[in-house]
Coordinates of C-alpha atoms in Angstrom, one line a residue:
X1 CA 145.1 119.7 184.9
X2 CA 146.8 119.5 181.5
X3 CA 148.6 122.4 179.7
X4 CA 145.8 122.8 177.1
X5 CA 143.2 123.4 179.8
X6 CA 145.4 125.8 181.7
X7 CA 146.0 127.8 178.4
X8 CA 142.3 127.8 177.6
X9 CA 141.4 129.1 181.1
X10 CA 144.1 131.8 181.0
X11 CA 143.0 132.9 177.6
X12 CA 139.3 133.0 178.8
X13 CA 140.3 135.1 181.9
X14 CA 142.3 137.6 179.8
X15 CA 139.5 137.9 177.2
X16 CA 136.8 138.4 179.9
X17 CA 139.0 141.0 181.6
X18 CA 139.6 142.9 178.3
X19 CA 135.9 142.8 177.4
X20 CA 135.0 144.1 180.9
X21 CA 137.3 147.1 180.5
X22 CA 135.9 147.6 177.0
X23 CA 132.4 147.6 178.3
X24 CA 133.3 150.3 180.9
X25 CA 134.8 152.4 178.1
X26 CA 131.9 152.0 175.7
X27 CA 129.4 152.7 178.5
X28 CA 131.2 155.9 179.3
X29 CA 131.3 156.9 175.6
X30 CA 127.6 156.1 175.2
X31 CA 126.8 158.3 178.2
X32 CA 128.5 161.3 176.6
X33 CA 127.3 160.9 173.0
X34 CA 123.9 162.1 171.9
X35 CA 121.9 165.2 170.8
X36 CA 123.1 166.8 174.0
X37 CA 126.9 166.4 174.3
X38 CA 128.0 165.6 177.8
X39 CA 131.6 165.7 179.1
X40 CA 132.1 163.1 181.8
X41 CA 134.9 165.3 183.2
X42 CA 132.0 167.6 184.2
X43 CA 130.4 164.9 186.3
X44 CA 130.9 166.5 189.7
X45 CA 129.4 169.8 188.3
X46 CA 126.5 167.9 186.8
X47 CA 125.7 166.2 190.0
X48 CA 125.8 169.5 191.9
X49 CA 123.5 171.0 189.3
X50 CA 121.1 168.2 189.8
X51 CA 121.0 168.5 193.6
X52 CA 121.0 172.4 193.6
X53 CA 119.4 173.5 190.3
X54 CA 118.8 177.0 191.6
X55 CA 122.6 177.5 191.9
X56 CA 123.5 176.0 188.6
X57 CA 123.8 177.4 185.1
X58 CA 120.7 176.5 182.9
X59 CA 122.7 174.6 180.3
X60 CA 124.5 172.6 183.0
X61 CA 121.2 171.8 184.6
X62 CA 119.8 170.6 181.3
X63 CA 122.8 168.4 180.8
X64 CA 122.4 167.0 184.3
X65 CA 118.8 166.1 183.7
X66 CA 119.7 164.5 180.4
X67 CA 122.5 162.4 182.0
X68 CA 120.9 161.2 185.2
X69 CA 117.2 160.8 184.2
X70 CA 117.5 159.9 180.5
X71 CA 120.8 158.6 179.3
X72 CA 122.1 156.8 182.4
X73 CA 119.0 154.5 182.9
X74 CA 118.9 154.0 179.1
X75 CA 122.6 152.9 178.9
X76 CA 122.2 150.6 181.9
X77 CA 119.0 149.1 180.4
X78 CA 120.7 148.7 177.0
X79 CA 123.7 146.9 178.4
X80 CA 121.3 144.7 180.5
X81 CA 119.1 143.8 177.5
X82 CA 122.2 143.1 175.2
X83 CA 123.7 140.9 177.9
X84 CA 120.4 139.0 178.5
X85 CA 119.8 138.4 174.7
X86 CA 123.3 137.3 174.1
X87 CA 123.3 135.0 177.1
X88 CA 120.0 133.5 176.1
X89 CA 121.3 132.8 172.6
X90 CA 124.3 131.1 173.9
X91 CA 122.2 129.0 176.3
X92 CA 119.7 128.0 173.6
X93 CA 122.5 127.1 171.1
X94 CA 124.2 124.9 173.7
X95 CA 120.9 123.4 174.9
X96 CA 119.6 122.5 171.4
X97 CA 123.1 121.7 170.1
X98 CA 122.4 123.9 167.1
X99 CA 124.5 127.0 166.3
X100 CA 121.6 128.5 164.2
X101 CA 119.2 128.7 167.1
X102 CA 118.2 132.1 168.3
X103 CA 116.4 133.1 171.6
X104 CA 113.0 133.4 169.9
X105 CA 113.0 129.8 168.8
X106 CA 110.2 128.9 171.3
X107 CA 108.1 131.8 170.3
X108 CA 108.9 134.0 173.3
X109 CA 109.5 137.2 171.2
X110 CA 106.4 136.7 169.1
X111 CA 104.3 136.1 172.3
X112 CA 105.7 139.2 174.0
X113 CA 105.1 141.3 170.8
X114 CA 101.5 140.0 170.6
X115 CA 101.0 141.0 174.3
X116 CA 102.3 144.5 173.6
X117 CA 100.1 144.8 170.5
X118 CA 97.1 143.7 172.4
X119 CA 97.8 146.4 175.0
X120 CA 97.9 149.0 172.3
X121 CA 94.6 147.9 170.8
X122 CA 92.6 147.4 174.1
X123 CA 91.3 150.8 175.4
X124 CA 92.5 152.1 178.7
X125 CA 95.8 150.1 179.0
X126 CA 98.6 152.3 180.2
X127 CA 102.3 151.8 179.3
X128 CA 103.2 149.6 182.2
X129 CA 100.1 147.5 181.4
X130 CA 101.4 147.0 177.9
X131 CA 104.8 145.9 179.3
X132 CA 103.0 143.5 181.7
X133 CA 101.0 142.0 178.9
X134 CA 104.2 141.6 176.8
X135 CA 106.0 139.8 179.6
X136 CA 103.0 137.5 180.4
X137 CA 102.4 136.5 176.8
X138 CA 106.1 135.9 176.3
X139 CA 106.2 133.4 179.1
X140 CA 102.8 132.0 177.9
X141 CA 104.3 131.2 174.6
X142 CA 107.2 129.3 176.1
X143 CA 104.7 127.5 178.4
X144 CA 102.6 126.4 175.4
X145 CA 105.7 125.1 173.6
X146 CA 106.7 123.1 176.7
X147 CA 103.2 121.7 177.1
X148 CA 103.0 120.6 173.4
X149 CA 106.5 118.9 173.7
X150 CA 105.4 117.2 176.9
X151 CA 102.2 115.9 175.3
X152 CA 104.1 114.4 172.3
X153 CA 106.9 113.0 174.5
X154 CA 109.0 111.7 171.5
X155 CA 112.4 113.1 170.7
X156 CA 111.8 116.0 173.2
X157 CA 114.4 118.5 171.8
X158 CA 113.2 118.1 168.2
X159 CA 109.5 118.3 169.2
X160 CA 110.2 121.3 171.4
X161 CA 111.7 123.2 168.4
X162 CA 108.7 122.2 166.3
X163 CA 106.3 123.2 169.0
X164 CA 108.1 126.5 169.2
X165 CA 107.5 127.0 165.5
X166 CA 103.8 126.2 166.0
X167 CA 103.5 128.8 168.8
X168 CA 105.5 131.3 166.8
X169 CA 103.2 131.0 163.8
X170 CA 100.0 131.3 166.0
X171 CA 101.3 134.5 167.7
X172 CA 102.5 136.0 164.4
X173 CA 99.0 135.4 163.0
X174 CA 97.7 137.1 166.1
X175 CA 100.0 140.1 165.6
X176 CA 98.9 140.4 162.0
X177 CA 95.2 140.3 163.1
X178 CA 95.8 143.0 165.7
X179 CA 97.6 145.2 163.2
X180 CA 94.6 144.8 160.8
X181 CA 92.2 145.8 163.6
X182 CA 94.2 148.7 164.9
X183 CA 93.5 152.3 164.4
X184 CA 95.8 153.3 161.4
X185 CA 96.5 156.7 162.8
X186 CA 97.5 156.0 166.4
X187 CA 97.5 152.3 167.4
X188 CA 99.1 150.8 164.2
X189 CA 102.1 153.1 164.2
X190 CA 102.7 152.4 167.9
X191 CA 102.6 148.6 167.2
X192 CA 105.0 148.9 164.2
X193 CA 107.4 151.1 166.2
X194 CA 107.3 148.6 169.1
X195 CA 108.1 145.7 166.7
X196 CA 111.1 147.7 165.3
X197 CA 112.6 148.1 168.7
X198 CA 113.8 151.1 170.6
X199 CA 115.5 151.9 174.0
X200 CA 113.9 155.3 174.2
X201 CA 111.3 154.0 176.7
X202 CA 114.0 153.1 179.3
X203 CA 113.6 154.7 182.8
X204 CA 114.6 154.1 186.4
X205 CA 111.1 152.6 187.1
X206 CA 111.5 150.1 184.2
X207 CA 115.0 149.3 185.3
X208 CA 113.9 148.5 188.8
X209 CA 111.6 145.8 187.4
X210 CA 113.9 144.5 184.6
X211 CA 117.2 144.4 186.4
X212 CA 116.3 141.8 189.0
X213 CA 114.7 139.5 186.4
X214 CA 117.3 139.7 183.7
X215 CA 120.1 139.9 186.2
X216 CA 118.7 136.9 188.0
X217 CA 118.6 134.9 184.8
X218 CA 122.2 135.8 184.0
X219 CA 123.4 134.8 187.4
X220 CA 121.6 131.5 187.4
X221 CA 122.9 130.6 183.9
X222 CA 126.5 131.4 185.0
X223 CA 126.2 129.4 188.3
X224 CA 125.1 126.3 186.5
X225 CA 126.9 126.7 183.2
X226 CA 128.9 123.4 183.9
X227 CA 125.5 121.6 183.6
X228 CA 125.0 123.2 180.2
X229 CA 128.3 121.7 179.1
X230 CA 126.9 118.2 180.0
X231 CA 123.5 118.9 178.4
X232 CA 125.1 120.0 175.2
X233 CA 126.5 116.4 174.9
X234 CA 123.0 115.0 174.5
X235 CA 120.6 113.2 176.8
X236 CA 122.3 109.8 176.7
X237 CA 125.7 111.2 177.7
X238 CA 124.1 113.4 180.4
X239 CA 122.4 110.3 181.9
X240 CA 125.6 108.3 181.7
X241 CA 127.3 111.1 183.7
X242 CA 124.5 110.9 186.4
X243 CA 122.7 114.1 185.3
X244 CA 119.0 114.1 184.7
X245 CA 118.6 116.4 181.7
X246 CA 114.9 117.2 182.1
X247 CA 114.9 119.5 185.2
X248 CA 118.1 121.3 184.1
X249 CA 116.6 121.8 180.6
X250 CA 113.5 123.4 182.1
X251 CA 115.6 125.6 184.3
X252 CA 117.7 126.9 181.4
X253 CA 114.7 127.4 179.1
X254 CA 112.7 129.2 181.7
X255 CA 115.5 131.6 182.8
X256 CA 116.6 132.4 179.3
X257 CA 113.0 132.9 178.1
X258 CA 112.4 135.2 181.0
X259 CA 115.3 137.3 180.1
X260 CA 114.1 137.5 176.5
X261 CA 110.5 138.3 177.5
X262 CA 111.6 141.1 179.8
X263 CA 113.8 142.5 177.0
X264 CA 111.0 142.5 174.5
X265 CA 108.6 143.9 177.0
X266 CA 111.1 146.8 177.6
X267 CA 112.3 147.7 174.2
X268 CA 110.5 145.6 171.6
X269 CA 112.1 143.1 169.3
X270 CA 115.8 143.3 168.8
X271 CA 117.1 140.9 166.3
X272 CA 120.5 139.2 165.7
X273 CA 122.0 139.8 169.1
X274 CA 121.2 136.3 170.4
X275 CA 122.2 134.7 167.1
X276 CA 125.5 136.3 166.2
X277 CA 127.1 137.2 169.6
X278 CA 127.4 133.6 170.8
X279 CA 129.4 132.8 167.7
X280 CA 131.8 135.7 168.4
X281 CA 132.2 134.4 171.9
X282 CA 132.8 130.9 170.7
X283 CA 135.4 132.2 168.3
X284 CA 137.2 134.0 171.1
X285 CA 137.3 131.4 173.9
X286 CA 135.9 128.1 172.5
X287 CA 132.7 126.1 173.1
X288 CA 133.2 125.6 176.9
X289 CA 130.2 127.4 178.4
X290 CA 132.1 128.2 181.6
X291 CA 134.2 130.5 179.4
X292 CA 131.7 131.4 176.6
X293 CA 128.8 132.6 178.7
X294 CA 130.7 135.4 180.4
X295 CA 132.2 136.5 177.1
X296 CA 128.7 136.3 175.4
X297 CA 127.2 138.4 178.2
X298 CA 129.9 141.1 178.0
X299 CA 130.0 141.2 174.2
X300 CA 126.2 141.4 173.9
X301 CA 126.2 144.4 176.3
X302 CA 129.0 146.1 174.3
X303 CA 127.3 145.4 170.9
X304 CA 123.9 146.7 171.9
X305 CA 125.4 149.8 173.6
X306 CA 127.2 150.7 170.3
X307 CA 124.0 150.0 168.3
X308 CA 121.9 152.2 170.5
X309 CA 124.5 155.0 170.5
X310 CA 124.4 154.9 166.7
X311 CA 120.6 154.7 166.6
X312 CA 120.2 157.9 168.6
X313 CA 123.2 159.8 167.1
X314 CA 123.2 159.1 163.3
X315 CA 120.2 161.2 162.4
X316 CA 117.8 163.8 163.8
X317 CA 115.1 161.2 164.3
X318 CA 116.0 158.1 166.3
X319 CA 116.6 155.0 164.1
X320 CA 114.9 151.8 165.3
X321 CA 117.6 149.7 167.0
X322 CA 116.7 146.5 165.2
X323 CA 117.7 148.3 161.9
X324 CA 121.2 148.9 163.3
X325 CA 121.5 145.3 164.7
X326 CA 120.3 143.9 161.4
X327 CA 122.7 146.0 159.2
X328 CA 125.6 144.9 161.4
X329 CA 124.6 141.4 162.4
X330 CA 123.5 140.0 159.1
X331 CA 126.7 140.7 157.2
X332 CA 128.7 139.3 160.0
X333 CA 126.6 136.2 160.0
X334 CA 127.2 135.9 156.3
X335 CA 130.9 136.1 157.0
X336 CA 130.6 133.3 159.6
X337 CA 128.8 131.1 156.9
X338 CA 131.7 131.8 154.5
X339 CA 134.4 131.2 157.2
X340 CA 132.9 127.8 158.2
X341 CA 132.3 126.5 154.6
X342 CA 133.4 122.9 154.3
X343 CA 134.3 122.6 157.9
X344 CA 130.9 122.5 159.6
X345 CA 129.9 124.4 162.7
X346 CA 131.6 123.8 166.0

């Protein structure tokens, strides 16, 4: 092992450790900040107030309910969604060998949003039914893109991107149609608010469904990240190294798309996380996916926790989280464009 590789690994370990500690700090701050201020030093008292509400002060009991039933599942879900979106963006950028690719390139976000909008318009569909439709149509969108690419069977990666654009356009047209058909007083505002994104719907029940799916996708991507390094070299190089790119490509696309579909089904569309965060990770530890994926995962969780904390704290009414991510992500991406002028993207 040469000195450069050892230095790179040492730097990656230190960066990952620091980001892990920062995530714990941001998570703790996010738990305490909100309309109801909570001191984490009062955690034993809050737990006691939750278990024995008849013996606790009313204000303490209110804080305990806010912490354990509202804010804790919300913060966990936010970190999970941020990690999943950032990881998916890193995987897609490596897989397609394009730093401008985002997780919704195959239409998964548009498909999931269409499913949610359909649930709002169809009578009798409850909230979990809306989430199920969002998840199903998100995966359906990816499946359609893969089928189109398979049918063409020429330049698979390029055709897959073009197929994703076709699917994206079709589902966006479907979303527009559903918005046109929706009741302007009830259904249309619900659809628009869903599209803007919010973590306010997070609960322990949702977390029990989302955590295994997004967590499983994150674990699989980390276990086989060395394959992603090979796939990012191109099909010819992968074959010369004895790796069949097709099954690995399907695995990475499926797991990443599943993470995005679950995220959209849970909190609506959240932009810029999957596009910008992988660039930050690449700047910190380089393009090696064995180092970049953990850093992307942690940075995505930190970024979305900060964005959600701002969204529910800056004003009396909660700001859509996609507004916060756009206001912070877009200027940073412009900075990246300026920084990489004349040198190309690495």
